[in-house]
Amino acid sequence: MNFDPRYSGRNFSSVGTRPIRPDGVDKVTGRARYGADFNMAGQLVGRVLRSPHAHAIIRKIDTSKAEKLAGVKAVITAKDLPDLTDGDAGMYDILDNCMARAKALYDGHAVAAVAAVDARTARQALKLIAVDYEVLPHVTDVDEAMKHTAPLINDTIFTEGLEEKPVKPSNVTKRSQFGHGDVHQGFGHADFIVERSFKTEQTHQGYIEPHACVASVSSDGTADLWVCTQGHFVYRQHCAQLLGMEASKLRVTSSEIGGGFGGKTHVWAEPVALALSRKAGRPVKLVMTRDEVFRASGPTSATSIDVKIGARKDGTITAAEATLRYTSGPYAGTWAEIGAMTAFACYKLENVKTVGYEVLVNRPKTAAYRAPSAPMAAFAVESAVDELAKEVGIDPVEFRIRNAAQEGTRSSYGPVYGPIGIGPTLEAAKNHPHMKAPLKENQGRGMACGFWFNFGGQTCTDLNIGMDGSVSLAVGTVDVGGSRASLSLVAAEELGIDYSQVKAIVADTSSLGYNDMTDGSRGTFSSSMATISAARNAIKILRERAAQMWDISVDDVAWEQGHAVAKGDNHGNLGKLSLKEIAARSGTTGGPIAGHSELVADGAGVSFATHICDIEVDPETGFTKVIRYTVVQDAGKAVHPTYVEGQYQGGAAQGIGWALNEEYIYGKDGRLQNAGFLDYRIPVCSDLPMIDTQILEIPNPNHPYGVRGVGETSIVPPLAAIANAVSNAAGVRMTHIPMSPPRILAAIEAEREG
Amino acid sequence: MVEVTLWGALGQVAGGKSKVEVEAKDIRELFRKLAEQYPGIEPWIDRGIAVAIDGTIYRDTWSKELPPGAEIFLLPRLAGG
């Protein structure tokens, strides 16, 4: 990579404007193609048989009757997906999650699949598959799963990270620890100490579009996969490895995406669809039902967290400690570790210690959900911080400002911070009119901070200039939040042309080099860096072509505002050449003009946000209404401010749902009781006020335009901000998310009864 | 010579040390030398380690130079959503 990513400071023409999104018309007219909209001639319908048991040994699967049913073209079990993972434990877990092998590990775990000529036949075939289960005791609660008496989910797991090697297997796969200083000593200096335990229930990302794909495996071993995903290159790698294919022989095309939020970073049905197609010799379409999405695809962790924070009378925190227990489903994860790293990241602390425990339970395999693990940790910490501020007698915003991390602060997860934006978001919140607006009876105001790391990653981009001067931009990061618009703005900015001259597409895996997926808030951060690099490479060629057309040295040609300009006293009489004029002559000056870039975008820069919200609680029913909500967040540089605001609003909306209503409810039998949007309540427009946003722009020193990722941080503060608001409105500290009406009512009644 | 701080679990693999000194000019050399000095670290490098240089986290740019006097902190390589 020969590209300098450092922030240069510049005035912008296109970046920072708000043009209409290029995919908008297709989406509002229904022309846009999502995962389930793709069809092929001769396509079969795939359906998956799922375990009704939370934990069971699979003694035997008899598929003979299903195979004999007319119209059934393939039936597969784990035998059709042999273990080719070569000792890669993470990939083995993915394989086992796609199709259970020795045991079914949760209600909804796939155990077999069929491909048939139509959906009716496929459903009939599933009923003809006989699975002989030996039902085992199960555990779904995080605290119960940690007890030594809990049913063991995997008897080969011995807890990692303990000082002494354990001699017995456990549902705790790993212990991690972060911090510095001496918390014991720090608490000794505290005048006030708050110590509380919190719980958060498991939620789903709740994307409206279910997982969907069409797989077509040819008899020559090549294959195509059309799929709704956040990362088609990663899906290609995983599917190819699981099916024993060469990656280059599997072409994956990403569809439009109806929401992902981390849940579409993971293969679920895709290897199954490919295995079905390989066996049937025909294309197979596999679309999950909503019930399947809930039961078998990526929820976030359920958690149990203890927090202890101490402060002096002057409001200085002297010590902070947290123990975080996160479920990871039935497979090992690192979710508590992330929670332990992010929990106190907003604060300047001399003494801090966090310990994380990864806990196996009989629930679906945990997947990333927007700033994964951070919202739950922030809920616990920010609730305790709010309570501590009250005990000390300092305004909660002022208390946070007094203790906020700043440049030079040693972060709670280890390194010393460079320039960061927590202070400015708190100051902006303090000065926001929202903080001074009057409240009515039964209303409460809450605020909270949030932190997220943000990531970059491998990125590859092509920029092609047509002979008419229009520009095609091919990127490999899936557009989950309007990145085709933002990347077109970046290309237009760099080339000095109008936004309307640029058309961005997401290229398939055979048309472009590898790209990491769109996660970690990296889509616009990484691909804009690659787009700038590709555009600069194209400008180099444009200057060379202009030099040819003028018959002068390329060293005398500069690129200014979309034109080649001849520099120097000898060329004073030469007029400017536009990109369009140079492109028109490209056929006789060396052929097509293009810019390519492959790079690793690193140095994404950590991100902070502060949220304020007002809630009204009905003390008779526990019903809540969000009255007002404000998001303040640092974007570095908002390339397309409307989409940045959309990310802020979207994160807040999801956080509101998580805080107030959403939860997985399991019965005593270990079966999910509410696998549908009627019983799993996400907020709709009528539940929400207009979410106000304030974009701060503190440039990221590691991006040419100062861009930071914005997609995830906005879901970190809401659980805590809302909990603080509800607690203030109801007059009782809420410690269990979601704060559904029954839970609020119970807390109010318990407080009344003393 | 740079001083490198290891997070808890990695420190256990390095014989219980939380800080080690390594002669390395960039991340690639740092990982190579660490694997030579502490063979138990190699699987961790394969699984992914992020390197914070003066607070900025690098996950994949192994050519990144380690400036003299910089704070070098190793962290788990994390996933986003």
mmCIF file with all atom_site columns, C-alpha atoms in Angstrom, chain A residues 353-509:
data_model
loop_
_atom_site.group_PDB
_atom_site.id
_atom_site.type_symbol
_atom_site.label_atom_id
_atom_site.label_alt_id
_atom_site.label_comp_id
_atom_site.label_asym_id
_atom_site.label_entity_id
_atom_site.label_seq_id
_atom_site.pdbx_PDB_ins_code
_atom_site.Cartn_x
_atom_site.Cartn_y
_atom_site.Cartn_z
_atom_site.occupancy
_atom_site.B_iso_or_equiv
_atom_site.pdbx_formal_charge
_atom_site.auth_seq_id
_atom_site.auth_comp_id
_atom_site.auth_asym_id
_atom_site.auth_atom_id
_atom_site.pdbx_PDB_model_num
ATOM 1   C CA . LYS A 1 353 ? -10.626 -3.798  37.299  1.00 0.00 ? 353 LYS A CA 1
ATOM 2   C CA . THR A 1 354 ? -13.014 -5.704  35.066  1.00 0.00 ? 354 THR A CA 1
ATOM 3   C CA . VAL A 1 355 ? -13.427 -9.455  34.859  1.00 0.00 ? 355 VAL A CA 1
ATOM 4   C CA . GLY A 1 356 ? -15.395 -11.202 32.115  1.00 0.00 ? 356 GLY A CA 1
ATOM 5   C CA . TYR A 1 357 ? -16.821 -14.730 32.045  1.00 0.00 ? 357 TYR A CA 1
ATOM 6   C CA . GLU A 1 358 ? -17.960 -16.372 28.800  1.00 0.00 ? 358 GLU A CA 1
ATOM 7   C CA . VAL A 1 359 ? -20.847 -18.703 29.592  1.00 0.00 ? 359 VAL A CA 1
ATOM 8   C CA . LEU A 1 360 ? -22.320 -21.549 27.540  1.00 0.00 ? 360 LEU A CA 1
ATOM 9   C CA . VAL A 1 361 ? -26.104 -21.905 27.547  1.00 0.00 ? 361 VAL A CA 1
ATOM 10  C CA . ASN A 1 362 ? -28.685 -23.826 25.491  1.00 0.00 ? 362 ASN A CA 1
ATOM 11  C CA . ARG A 1 363 ? -29.606 -20.827 23.357  1.00 0.00 ? 363 ARG A CA 1
ATOM 12  C CA . PRO A 1 364 ? -28.686 -19.961 19.753  1.00 0.00 ? 364 PRO A CA 1
ATOM 13  C CA . LYS A 1 365 ? -25.055 -19.145 19.012  1.00 0.00 ? 365 LYS A CA 1
ATOM 14  C CA . THR A 1 366 ? -24.491 -15.513 19.974  1.00 0.00 ? 366 THR A CA 1
ATOM 15  C CA . ALA A 1 367 ? -23.676 -13.233 17.067  1.00 0.00 ? 367 ALA A CA 1
ATOM 16  C CA . ALA A 1 368 ? -22.456 -9.681  16.923  1.00 0.00 ? 368 ALA A CA 1
ATOM 17  C CA . TYR A 1 369 ? -25.078 -6.990  17.447  1.00 0.00 ? 369 TYR A CA 1
ATOM 18  C CA . ARG A 1 370 ? -23.992 -3.406  16.756  1.00 0.00 ? 370 ARG A CA 1
ATOM 19  C CA . ALA A 1 371 ? -21.094 -2.542  19.114  1.00 0.00 ? 371 ALA A CA 1
ATOM 20  C CA . PRO A 1 372 ? -21.419 -6.080  20.455  1.00 0.00 ? 372 PRO A CA 1
ATOM 21  C CA . SER A 1 373 ? -21.367 -6.420  24.245  1.00 0.00 ? 373 SER A CA 1
ATOM 22  C CA . ALA A 1 374 ? -20.844 -2.709  24.915  1.00 0.00 ? 374 ALA A CA 1
ATOM 23  C CA . PRO A 1 375 ? -24.492 -1.665  25.511  1.00 0.00 ? 375 PRO A CA 1
ATOM 24  C CA . MET A 1 376 ? -25.009 -4.105  28.393  1.00 0.00 ? 376 MET A CA 1
ATOM 25  C CA . ALA A 1 377 ? -21.762 -3.086  30.108  1.00 0.00 ? 377 ALA A CA 1
ATOM 26  C CA . ALA A 1 378 ? -22.647 0.587   29.619  1.00 0.00 ? 378 ALA A CA 1
ATOM 27  C CA . PHE A 1 379 ? -26.100 -0.027  31.100  1.00 0.00 ? 379 PHE A CA 1
ATOM 28  C CA . ALA A 1 380 ? -24.615 -1.391  34.315  1.00 0.00 ? 380 ALA A CA 1
ATOM 29  C CA . VAL A 1 381 ? -21.789 1.132   34.607  1.00 0.00 ? 381 VAL A CA 1
ATOM 30  C CA . GLU A 1 382 ? -23.756 4.227   33.606  1.00 0.00 ? 382 GLU A CA 1
ATOM 31  C CA . SER A 1 383 ? -26.603 3.282   35.964  1.00 0.00 ? 383 SER A CA 1
ATOM 32  C CA . ALA A 1 384 ? -24.127 3.032   38.836  1.00 0.00 ? 384 ALA A CA 1
ATOM 33  C CA . VAL A 1 385 ? -22.406 6.271   37.786  1.00 0.00 ? 385 VAL A CA 1
ATOM 34  C CA . ASP A 1 386 ? -25.755 8.069   37.812  1.00 0.00 ? 386 ASP A CA 1
ATOM 35  C CA . GLU A 1 387 ? -26.566 6.756   41.257  1.00 0.00 ? 387 GLU A CA 1
ATOM 36  C CA . LEU A 1 388 ? -23.117 7.687   42.546  1.00 0.00 ? 388 LEU A CA 1
ATOM 37  C CA . ALA A 1 389 ? -23.434 11.237  41.183  1.00 0.00 ? 389 ALA A CA 1
ATOM 38  C CA . LYS A 1 390 ? -26.686 11.576  43.124  1.00 0.00 ? 390 LYS A CA 1
ATOM 39  C CA . GLU A 1 391 ? -25.104 10.270  46.323  1.00 0.00 ? 391 GLU A CA 1
ATOM 40  C CA . VAL A 1 392 ? -22.194 12.677  45.981  1.00 0.00 ? 392 VAL A CA 1
ATOM 41  C CA . GLY A 1 393 ? -24.652 15.448  45.173  1.00 0.00 ? 393 GLY A CA 1
ATOM 42  C CA . ILE A 1 394 ? -23.303 16.486  41.786  1.00 0.00 ? 394 ILE A CA 1
ATOM 43  C CA . ASP A 1 395 ? -25.290 16.853  38.571  1.00 0.00 ? 395 ASP A CA 1
ATOM 44  C CA . PRO A 1 396 ? -24.891 13.617  36.547  1.00 0.00 ? 396 PRO A CA 1
ATOM 45  C CA . VAL A 1 397 ? -23.483 15.414  33.472  1.00 0.00 ? 397 VAL A CA 1
ATOM 46  C CA . GLU A 1 398 ? -21.069 17.440  35.586  1.00 0.00 ? 398 GLU A CA 1
ATOM 47  C CA . PHE A 1 399 ? -19.998 14.288  37.430  1.00 0.00 ? 399 PHE A CA 1
ATOM 48  C CA . ARG A 1 400 ? -19.208 12.581  34.128  1.00 0.00 ? 400 ARG A CA 1
ATOM 49  C CA . ILE A 1 401 ? -17.355 15.626  32.780  1.00 0.00 ? 401 ILE A CA 1
ATOM 50  C CA . ARG A 1 402 ? -15.243 15.651  35.946  1.00 0.00 ? 402 ARG A CA 1
ATOM 51  C CA . ASN A 1 403 ? -14.264 12.020  35.411  1.00 0.00 ? 403 ASN A CA 1
ATOM 52  C CA . ALA A 1 404 ? -14.218 11.818  31.616  1.00 0.00 ? 404 ALA A CA 1
ATOM 53  C CA . ALA A 1 405 ? -11.234 10.301  29.840  1.00 0.00 ? 405 ALA A CA 1
ATOM 54  C CA . GLN A 1 406 ? -9.157  12.673  27.752  1.00 0.00 ? 406 GLN A CA 1
ATOM 55  C CA . GLU A 1 407 ? -6.027  12.649  25.626  1.00 0.00 ? 407 GLU A CA 1
ATOM 56  C CA . GLY A 1 408 ? -3.283  11.057  27.711  1.00 0.00 ? 408 GLY A CA 1
ATOM 57  C CA . THR A 1 409 ? -5.667  9.102   29.962  1.00 0.00 ? 409 THR A CA 1
ATOM 58  C CA . ARG A 1 410 ? -4.852  5.426   30.399  1.00 0.00 ? 410 ARG A CA 1
ATOM 59  C CA . SER A 1 411 ? -7.941  3.641   29.136  1.00 0.00 ? 411 SER A CA 1
ATOM 60  C CA . SER A 1 412 ? -9.565  1.014   31.317  1.00 0.00 ? 412 SER A CA 1
ATOM 61  C CA . TYR A 1 413 ? -8.707  -1.604  28.664  1.00 0.00 ? 413 TYR A CA 1
ATOM 62  C CA . GLY A 1 414 ? -5.029  -0.682  28.611  1.00 0.00 ? 414 GLY A CA 1
ATOM 63  C CA . PRO A 1 415 ? -3.526  1.808   26.150  1.00 0.00 ? 415 PRO A CA 1
ATOM 64  C CA . VAL A 1 416 ? -3.241  5.553   26.673  1.00 0.00 ? 416 VAL A CA 1
ATOM 65  C CA . TYR A 1 417 ? -5.766  7.545   24.609  1.00 0.00 ? 417 TYR A CA 1
ATOM 66  C CA . GLY A 1 418 ? -4.787  9.884   21.807  1.00 0.00 ? 418 GLY A CA 1
ATOM 67  C CA . PRO A 1 419 ? -7.235  12.693  20.923  1.00 0.00 ? 419 PRO A CA 1
ATOM 68  C CA . ILE A 1 420 ? -10.778 11.509  21.810  1.00 0.00 ? 420 ILE A CA 1
ATOM 69  C CA . GLY A 1 421 ? -14.263 12.942  21.817  1.00 0.00 ? 421 GLY A CA 1
ATOM 70  C CA . ILE A 1 422 ? -15.947 11.971  25.083  1.00 0.00 ? 422 ILE A CA 1
ATOM 71  C CA . GLY A 1 423 ? -15.420 15.405  26.634  1.00 0.00 ? 423 GLY A CA 1
ATOM 72  C CA . PRO A 1 424 ? -16.936 17.333  23.708  1.00 0.00 ? 424 PRO A CA 1
ATOM 73  C CA . THR A 1 425 ? -20.009 15.061  23.561  1.00 0.00 ? 425 THR A CA 1
ATOM 74  C CA . LEU A 1 426 ? -20.607 15.628  27.286  1.00 0.00 ? 426 LEU A CA 1
ATOM 75  C CA . GLU A 1 427 ? -20.123 19.389  26.966  1.00 0.00 ? 427 GLU A CA 1
ATOM 76  C CA . ALA A 1 428 ? -22.504 19.428  23.983  1.00 0.00 ? 428 ALA A CA 1
ATOM 77  C CA . ALA A 1 429 ? -25.064 17.457  25.990  1.00 0.00 ? 429 ALA A CA 1
ATOM 78  C CA . LYS A 1 430 ? -24.674 19.785  28.953  1.00 0.00 ? 430 LYS A CA 1
ATOM 79  C CA . ASN A 1 431 ? -25.357 22.791  26.735  1.00 0.00 ? 431 ASN A CA 1
ATOM 80  C CA . HIS A 1 432 ? -28.131 21.195  24.701  1.00 0.00 ? 432 HIS A CA 1
ATOM 81  C CA . PRO A 1 433 ? -31.593 22.800  25.150  1.00 0.00 ? 433 PRO A CA 1
ATOM 82  C CA . HIS A 1 434 ? -32.937 19.324  25.873  1.00 0.00 ? 434 HIS A CA 1
ATOM 83  C CA . MET A 1 435 ? -31.167 19.343  29.263  1.00 0.00 ? 435 MET A CA 1
ATOM 84  C CA . LYS A 1 436 ? -33.051 22.452  30.326  1.00 0.00 ? 436 LYS A CA 1
ATOM 85  C CA . ALA A 1 437 ? -36.520 21.573  29.014  1.00 0.00 ? 437 ALA A CA 1
ATOM 86  C CA . PRO A 1 438 ? -39.156 21.274  31.773  1.00 0.00 ? 438 PRO A CA 1
ATOM 87  C CA . LEU A 1 439 ? -40.512 17.867  32.754  1.00 0.00 ? 439 LEU A CA 1
ATOM 88  C CA . LYS A 1 440 ? -44.084 17.032  33.696  1.00 0.00 ? 440 LYS A CA 1
ATOM 89  C CA . GLU A 1 441 ? -45.439 14.755  36.370  1.00 0.00 ? 441 GLU A CA 1
ATOM 90  C CA . ASN A 1 442 ? -44.282 11.104  36.113  1.00 0.00 ? 442 ASN A CA 1
ATOM 91  C CA . GLN A 1 443 ? -41.589 12.096  33.635  1.00 0.00 ? 443 GLN A CA 1
ATOM 92  C CA . GLY A 1 444 ? -37.897 11.550  34.182  1.00 0.00 ? 444 GLY A CA 1
ATOM 93  C CA . ARG A 1 445 ? -34.735 12.524  32.377  1.00 0.00 ? 445 ARG A CA 1
ATOM 94  C CA . GLY A 1 446 ? -31.714 10.323  31.944  1.00 0.00 ? 446 GLY A CA 1
ATOM 95  C CA . MET A 1 447 ? -28.410 10.580  30.180  1.00 0.00 ? 447 MET A CA 1
ATOM 96  C CA . ALA A 1 448 ? -25.518 8.251   29.580  1.00 0.00 ? 448 ALA A CA 1
ATOM 97  C CA . CYS A 1 449 ? -22.241 7.925   27.668  1.00 0.00 ? 449 CYS A CA 1
ATOM 98  C CA . GLY A 1 450 ? -21.059 5.175   25.419  1.00 0.00 ? 450 GLY A CA 1
ATOM 99  C CA . PHE A 1 451 ? -17.832 3.953   23.869  1.00 0.00 ? 451 PHE A CA 1
ATOM 100 C CA . TRP A 1 452 ? -16.977 1.748   20.937  1.00 0.00 ? 452 TRP A CA 1
ATOM 101 C CA . PHE A 1 453 ? -13.704 0.794   19.296  1.00 0.00 ? 453 PHE A CA 1
ATOM 102 C CA . ASN A 1 454 ? -14.538 0.973   15.554  1.00 0.00 ? 454 ASN A CA 1
ATOM 103 C CA . PHE A 1 455 ? -12.513 -1.059  13.089  1.00 0.00 ? 455 PHE A CA 1
ATOM 104 C CA . GLY A 1 456 ? -11.085 -0.875  9.580   1.00 0.00 ? 456 GLY A CA 1
ATOM 105 C CA . GLY A 1 457 ? -9.842  -3.865  7.624   1.00 0.00 ? 457 GLY A CA 1
ATOM 106 C CA . GLN A 1 458 ? -8.970  -5.252  4.223   1.00 0.00 ? 458 GLN A CA 1
ATOM 107 C CA . THR A 1 459 ? -10.509 -3.243  1.426   1.00 0.00 ? 459 THR A CA 1
ATOM 108 C CA . CYS A 1 460 ? -10.359 -3.283  -2.367  1.00 0.00 ? 460 CYS A CA 1
ATOM 109 C CA . THR A 1 461 ? -11.947 -0.797  -4.739  1.00 0.00 ? 461 THR A CA 1
ATOM 110 C CA . ASP A 1 462 ? -12.050 -0.172  -8.514  1.00 0.00 ? 462 ASP A CA 1
ATOM 111 C CA . LEU A 1 463 ? -12.856 3.138   -10.117 1.00 0.00 ? 463 LEU A CA 1
ATOM 112 C CA . ASN A 1 464 ? -13.477 3.074   -13.870 1.00 0.00 ? 464 ASN A CA 1
ATOM 113 C CA . ILE A 1 465 ? -13.896 6.154   -16.047 1.00 0.00 ? 465 ILE A CA 1
ATOM 114 C CA . GLY A 1 466 ? -16.127 5.636   -19.070 1.00 0.00 ? 466 GLY A CA 1
ATOM 115 C CA . MET A 1 467 ? -15.447 7.267   -22.424 1.00 0.00 ? 467 MET A CA 1
ATOM 116 C CA . ASP A 1 468 ? -18.323 9.657   -21.737 1.00 0.00 ? 468 ASP A CA 1
ATOM 117 C CA . GLY A 1 469 ? -16.637 10.819  -18.532 1.00 0.00 ? 469 GLY A CA 1
ATOM 118 C CA . SER A 1 470 ? -18.999 9.078   -16.159 1.00 0.00 ? 470 SER A CA 1
ATOM 119 C CA . VAL A 1 471 ? -17.460 7.141   -13.315 1.00 0.00 ? 471 VAL A CA 1
ATOM 120 C CA . SER A 1 472 ? -18.228 3.608   -12.104 1.00 0.00 ? 472 SER A CA 1
ATOM 121 C CA . LEU A 1 473 ? -17.143 2.809   -8.589  1.00 0.00 ? 473 LEU A CA 1
ATOM 122 C CA . ALA A 1 474 ? -17.017 -0.862  -7.631  1.00 0.00 ? 474 ALA A CA 1
ATOM 123 C CA . VAL A 1 475 ? -16.646 -1.535  -3.917  1.00 0.00 ? 475 VAL A CA 1
ATOM 124 C CA . GLY A 1 476 ? -16.549 -4.740  -1.923  1.00 0.00 ? 476 GLY A CA 1
ATOM 125 C CA . THR A 1 477 ? -18.133 -3.587  1.326   1.00 0.00 ? 477 THR A CA 1
ATOM 126 C CA . VAL A 1 478 ? -21.863 -4.286  1.412   1.00 0.00 ? 478 VAL A CA 1
ATOM 127 C CA . ASP A 1 479 ? -23.965 -1.111  1.607   1.00 0.00 ? 479 ASP A CA 1
ATOM 128 C CA . VAL A 1 480 ? -25.864 -1.431  4.882   1.00 0.00 ? 480 VAL A CA 1
ATOM 129 C CA . GLY A 1 481 ? -26.487 2.218   5.600   1.00 0.00 ? 481 GLY A CA 1
ATOM 130 C CA . GLY A 1 482 ? -26.111 4.358   2.490   1.00 0.00 ? 482 GLY A CA 1
ATOM 131 C CA . SER A 1 483 ? -22.421 3.857   1.749   1.00 0.00 ? 483 SER A CA 1
ATOM 132 C CA . ARG A 1 484 ? -22.932 3.889   -2.024  1.00 0.00 ? 484 ARG A CA 1
ATOM 133 C CA . ALA A 1 485 ? -24.015 7.504   -1.639  1.00 0.00 ? 485 ALA A CA 1
ATOM 134 C CA . SER A 1 486 ? -21.178 8.438   0.711   1.00 0.00 ? 486 SER A CA 1
ATOM 135 C CA . LEU A 1 487 ? -18.558 6.700   -1.431  1.00 0.00 ? 487 LEU A CA 1
ATOM 136 C CA . SER A 1 488 ? -19.882 8.406   -4.577  1.00 0.00 ? 488 SER A CA 1
ATOM 137 C CA . LEU A 1 489 ? -19.485 11.710  -2.746  1.00 0.00 ? 489 LEU A CA 1
ATOM 138 C CA . VAL A 1 490 ? -15.905 10.824  -1.881  1.00 0.00 ? 490 VAL A CA 1
ATOM 139 C CA . ALA A 1 491 ? -15.097 9.861   -5.502  1.00 0.00 ? 491 ALA A CA 1
ATOM 140 C CA . ALA A 1 492 ? -16.697 13.089  -6.741  1.00 0.00 ? 492 ALA A CA 1
ATOM 141 C CA . GLU A 1 493 ? -14.745 15.088  -4.157  1.00 0.00 ? 493 GLU A CA 1
ATOM 142 C CA . GLU A 1 494 ? -11.419 13.586  -5.076  1.00 0.00 ? 494 GLU A CA 1
ATOM 143 C CA . LEU A 1 495 ? -11.938 13.780  -8.853  1.00 0.00 ? 495 LEU A CA 1
ATOM 144 C CA . GLY A 1 496 ? -13.487 17.238  -8.659  1.00 0.00 ? 496 GLY A CA 1
ATOM 145 C CA . ILE A 1 497 ? -16.666 16.271  -10.513 1.00 0.00 ? 497 ILE A CA 1
ATOM 146 C CA . ASP A 1 498 ? -20.370 16.283  -9.731  1.00 0.00 ? 498 ASP A CA 1
ATOM 147 C CA . TYR A 1 499 ? -21.876 13.545  -7.541  1.00 0.00 ? 499 TYR A CA 1
ATOM 148 C CA . SER A 1 500 ? -24.333 12.692  -10.325 1.00 0.00 ? 500 SER A CA 1
ATOM 149 C CA . GLN A 1 501 ? -21.456 11.567  -12.564 1.00 0.00 ? 501 GLN A CA 1
ATOM 150 C CA . VAL A 1 502 ? -20.570 8.719   -10.197 1.00 0.00 ? 502 VAL A CA 1
ATOM 151 C CA . LYS A 1 503 ? -22.410 5.408   -9.955  1.00 0.00 ? 503 LYS A CA 1
ATOM 152 C CA . ALA A 1 504 ? -21.338 3.065   -7.148  1.00 0.00 ? 504 ALA A CA 1
ATOM 153 C CA . ILE A 1 505 ? -22.059 -0.656  -7.051  1.00 0.00 ? 505 ILE A CA 1
ATOM 154 C CA . VAL A 1 506 ? -21.192 -3.500  -4.712  1.00 0.00 ? 506 VAL A CA 1
ATOM 155 C CA . ALA A 1 507 ? -19.166 -5.908  -6.848  1.00 0.00 ? 507 ALA A CA 1
ATOM 156 C CA . ASP A 1 508 ? -19.346 -9.692  -6.514  1.00 0.00 ? 508 ASP A CA 1
ATOM 157 C CA . THR A 1 509 ? -16.501 -11.803 -5.160  1.00 0.00 ? 509 THR A CA 1
#
